[in-house]
Coordinates of C-alpha atoms in Angstrom, one line a residue:
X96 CA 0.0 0.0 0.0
X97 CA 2.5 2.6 1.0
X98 CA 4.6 1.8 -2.5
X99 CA 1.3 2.5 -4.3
X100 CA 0.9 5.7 -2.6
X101 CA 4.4 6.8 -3.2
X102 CA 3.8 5.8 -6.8
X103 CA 0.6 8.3 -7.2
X104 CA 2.0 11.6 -9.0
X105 CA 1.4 14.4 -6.9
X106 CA -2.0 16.9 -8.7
X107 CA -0.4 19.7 -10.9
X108 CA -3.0 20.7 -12.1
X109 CA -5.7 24.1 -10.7
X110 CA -9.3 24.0 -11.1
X111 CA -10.4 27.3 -12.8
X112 CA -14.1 29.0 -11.5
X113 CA -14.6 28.3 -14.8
X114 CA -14.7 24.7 -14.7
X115 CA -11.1 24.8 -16.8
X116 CA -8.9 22.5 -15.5
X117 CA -5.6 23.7 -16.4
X118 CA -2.4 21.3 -16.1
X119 CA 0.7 23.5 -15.0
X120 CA 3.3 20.9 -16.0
X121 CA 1.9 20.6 -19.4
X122 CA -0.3 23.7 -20.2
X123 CA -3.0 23.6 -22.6
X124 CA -4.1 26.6 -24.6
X125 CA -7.9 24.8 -24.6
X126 CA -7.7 25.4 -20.8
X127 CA -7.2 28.7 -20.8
X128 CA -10.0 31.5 -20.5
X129 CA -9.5 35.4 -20.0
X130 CA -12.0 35.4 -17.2
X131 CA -9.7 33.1 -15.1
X132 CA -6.6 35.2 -15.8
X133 CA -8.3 38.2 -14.8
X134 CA -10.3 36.9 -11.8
X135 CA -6.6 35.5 -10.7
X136 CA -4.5 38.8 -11.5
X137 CA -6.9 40.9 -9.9
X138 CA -6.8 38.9 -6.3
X139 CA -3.0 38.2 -6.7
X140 CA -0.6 41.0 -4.9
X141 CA 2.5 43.6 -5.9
X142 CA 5.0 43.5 -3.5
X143 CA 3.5 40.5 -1.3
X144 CA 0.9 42.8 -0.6
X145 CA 3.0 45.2 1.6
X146 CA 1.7 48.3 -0.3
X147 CA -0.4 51.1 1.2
X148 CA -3.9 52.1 0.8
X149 CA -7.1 50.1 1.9
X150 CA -6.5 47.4 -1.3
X151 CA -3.4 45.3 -2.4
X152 CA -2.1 46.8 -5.7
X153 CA -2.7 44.1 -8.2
X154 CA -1.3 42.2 -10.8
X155 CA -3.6 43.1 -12.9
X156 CA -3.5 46.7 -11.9
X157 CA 0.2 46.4 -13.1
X158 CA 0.1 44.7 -16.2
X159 CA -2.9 47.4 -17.3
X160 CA 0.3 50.1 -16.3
X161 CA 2.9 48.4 -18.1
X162 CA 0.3 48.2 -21.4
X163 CA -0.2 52.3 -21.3
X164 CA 3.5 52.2 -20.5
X165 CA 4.7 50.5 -23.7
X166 CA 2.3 52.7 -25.6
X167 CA 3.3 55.3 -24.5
X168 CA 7.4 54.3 -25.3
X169 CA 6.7 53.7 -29.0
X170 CA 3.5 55.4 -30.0
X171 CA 2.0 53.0 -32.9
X172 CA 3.0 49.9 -31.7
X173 CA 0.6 47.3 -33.4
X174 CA -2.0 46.3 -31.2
X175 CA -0.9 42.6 -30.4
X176 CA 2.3 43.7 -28.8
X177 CA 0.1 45.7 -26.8
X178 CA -1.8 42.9 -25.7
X179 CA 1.3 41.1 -25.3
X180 CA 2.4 43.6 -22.5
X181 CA -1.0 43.5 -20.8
X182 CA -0.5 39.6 -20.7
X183 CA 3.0 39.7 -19.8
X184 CA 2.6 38.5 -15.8
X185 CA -0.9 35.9 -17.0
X186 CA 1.0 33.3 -15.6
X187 CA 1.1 34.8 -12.0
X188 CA -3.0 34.1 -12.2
X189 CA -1.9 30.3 -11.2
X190 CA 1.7 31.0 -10.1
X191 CA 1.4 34.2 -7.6
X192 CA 3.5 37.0 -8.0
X193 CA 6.9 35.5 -6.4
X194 CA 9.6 38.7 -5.5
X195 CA 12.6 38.7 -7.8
X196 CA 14.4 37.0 -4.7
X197 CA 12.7 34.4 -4.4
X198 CA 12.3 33.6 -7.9
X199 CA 16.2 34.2 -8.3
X200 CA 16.5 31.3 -4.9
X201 CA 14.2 28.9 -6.9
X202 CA 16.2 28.8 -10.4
X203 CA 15.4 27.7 -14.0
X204 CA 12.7 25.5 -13.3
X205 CA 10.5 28.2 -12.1
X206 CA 11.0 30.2 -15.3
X207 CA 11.0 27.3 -17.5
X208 CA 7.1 26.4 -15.6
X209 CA 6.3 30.4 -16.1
X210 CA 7.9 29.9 -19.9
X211 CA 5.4 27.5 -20.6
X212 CA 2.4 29.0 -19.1
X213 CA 3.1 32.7 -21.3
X214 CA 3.3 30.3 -24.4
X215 CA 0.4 28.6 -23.7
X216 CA -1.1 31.9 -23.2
X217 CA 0.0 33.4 -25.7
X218 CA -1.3 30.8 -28.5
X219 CA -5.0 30.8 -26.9
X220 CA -5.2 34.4 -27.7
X221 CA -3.6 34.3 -31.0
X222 CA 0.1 35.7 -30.5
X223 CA 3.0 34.1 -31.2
X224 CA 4.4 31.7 -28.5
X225 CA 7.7 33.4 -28.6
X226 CA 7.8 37.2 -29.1
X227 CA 10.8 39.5 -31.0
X228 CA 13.6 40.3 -28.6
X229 CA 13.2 44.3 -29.2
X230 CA 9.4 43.8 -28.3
X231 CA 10.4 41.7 -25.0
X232 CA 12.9 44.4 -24.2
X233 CA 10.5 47.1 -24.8
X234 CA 8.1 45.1 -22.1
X235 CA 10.8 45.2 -19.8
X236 CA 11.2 48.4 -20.0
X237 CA 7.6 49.4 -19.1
X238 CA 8.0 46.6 -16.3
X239 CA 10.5 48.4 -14.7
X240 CA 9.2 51.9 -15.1
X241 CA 6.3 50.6 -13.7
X242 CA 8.6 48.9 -10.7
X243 CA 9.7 52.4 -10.3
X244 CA 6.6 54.4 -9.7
X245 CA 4.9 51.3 -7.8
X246 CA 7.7 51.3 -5.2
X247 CA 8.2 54.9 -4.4
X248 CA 4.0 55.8 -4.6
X249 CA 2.9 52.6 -2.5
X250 CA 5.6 50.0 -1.6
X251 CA 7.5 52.9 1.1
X252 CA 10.7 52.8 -1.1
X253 CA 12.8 55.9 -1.3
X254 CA 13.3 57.5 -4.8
X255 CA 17.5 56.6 -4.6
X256 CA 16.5 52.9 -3.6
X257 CA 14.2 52.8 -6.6
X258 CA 16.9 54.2 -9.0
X259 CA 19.1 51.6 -7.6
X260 CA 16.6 48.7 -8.2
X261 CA 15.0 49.8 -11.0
X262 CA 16.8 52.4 -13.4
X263 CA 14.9 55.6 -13.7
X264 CA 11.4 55.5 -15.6
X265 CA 12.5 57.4 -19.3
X266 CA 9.9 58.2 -20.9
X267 CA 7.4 57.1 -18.6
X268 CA 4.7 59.5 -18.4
X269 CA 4.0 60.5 -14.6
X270 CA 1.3 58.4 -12.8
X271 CA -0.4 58.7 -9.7
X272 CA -1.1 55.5 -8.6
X273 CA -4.4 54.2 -6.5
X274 CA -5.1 50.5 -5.7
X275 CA -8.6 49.1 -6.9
X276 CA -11.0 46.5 -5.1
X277 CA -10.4 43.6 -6.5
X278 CA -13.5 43.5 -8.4
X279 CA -13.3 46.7 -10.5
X280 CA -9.3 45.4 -11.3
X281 CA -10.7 42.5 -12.9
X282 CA -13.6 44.2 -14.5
X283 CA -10.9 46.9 -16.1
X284 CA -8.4 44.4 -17.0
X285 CA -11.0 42.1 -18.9
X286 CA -12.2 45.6 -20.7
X287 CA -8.9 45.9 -21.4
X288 CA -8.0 42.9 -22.9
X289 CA -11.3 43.1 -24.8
X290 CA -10.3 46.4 -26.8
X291 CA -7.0 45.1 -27.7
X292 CA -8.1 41.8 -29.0
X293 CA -9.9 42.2 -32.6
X294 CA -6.9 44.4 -33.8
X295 CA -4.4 41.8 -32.5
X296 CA -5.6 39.4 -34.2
X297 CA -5.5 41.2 -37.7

């Protein structure tokens, strides 16, 4: 009995609210719907939630920055790298939003996992699995601007320690930053997502 048990692979898989069942070892773009990412983003914390106001800032809040971000950093970008920026963290809606630390303790098996999930992602909503290395940069770019402005408005950092961390935000336009109920995040982020789709797709 106890080498039976010991044989019995260990569940990798999360049930959606959806009903999706989606496997995180071997993601399926079938099991993917934008109403579970954005439920997930929107409940899902910056900063392990050590942020101030009466909400946590959310994923979701953050990936809807990083989109107005990159838009703003090259004005005409097609639409789908757009949507590419707002979808950049999806994976943290089964994942959680793991600190750089942590993730950099962890290794390459962790991004490998979040890897796959993007791609899977990614090819549900008709983008390319892999994306050009100018447009990721660009991403990162907006991610870190958005770093920037998240830590010194809500996280307590100082503006020096931000610069340090995070480069200064070129080009970012300035933002004043106010955390959402989790409920109008989601309802944003899916509106979001919803304007950006039909062009990306052309």
């Amino acid at each position: 009995m106890a080498k039976l048990q010991r044989m019995v692979q260990p569940r990798a898989w999360q049930r959606m609210l959806s009903g999706r069942r989606l496997d995180l070892l071997d993601p399926s773009p079938f099991d993917i719907e934008i109403e579970d990412i954005a439920h997930g983003l929107a409940r899902v914390a910056r900063w392990n939630g050590q942020t101030h106001g009466d909400h946590a800032f959310s994923v979701a809040q953050h990936c809807m920055l990083v989109e107005d971000f990159v838009a703003a950093f090259k004005p005409g970008i097609a639409q789908r790298w757009r949507l590419v920026a707002l979808l950049h963290d999806a994976p943290e809606y089964v994942v959680g939003d793991l600190i750089s630390p942590f993730k950099a303790a962890v290794g390459l098996d962790y991004k490998t996992l979040e890897n796959k999930l993007l791609a899977a992602i990614h090819l549900r909503f008709g983008l390319p699995a892999q994306i050009p290395d100018d447009t990721a940069a660009l991403v990162k770019r907006a991610d870190k601007a958005a770093a920037y402005f998240e830590a010194t408005q809500l996280a307590g950092f100082s503006a020096e320690e931000a610069l340090e961390f995070f480069g200064p935000p070129r080009g970012a336009p300035p933002v004043k930053l106010m955390p959402l109920p989790a409920r109008e995040a989601q309802e944003k982020f899916v509106e979001r997502f919803k304007e950006l789709l039909p062009s990306a797709r052309m």
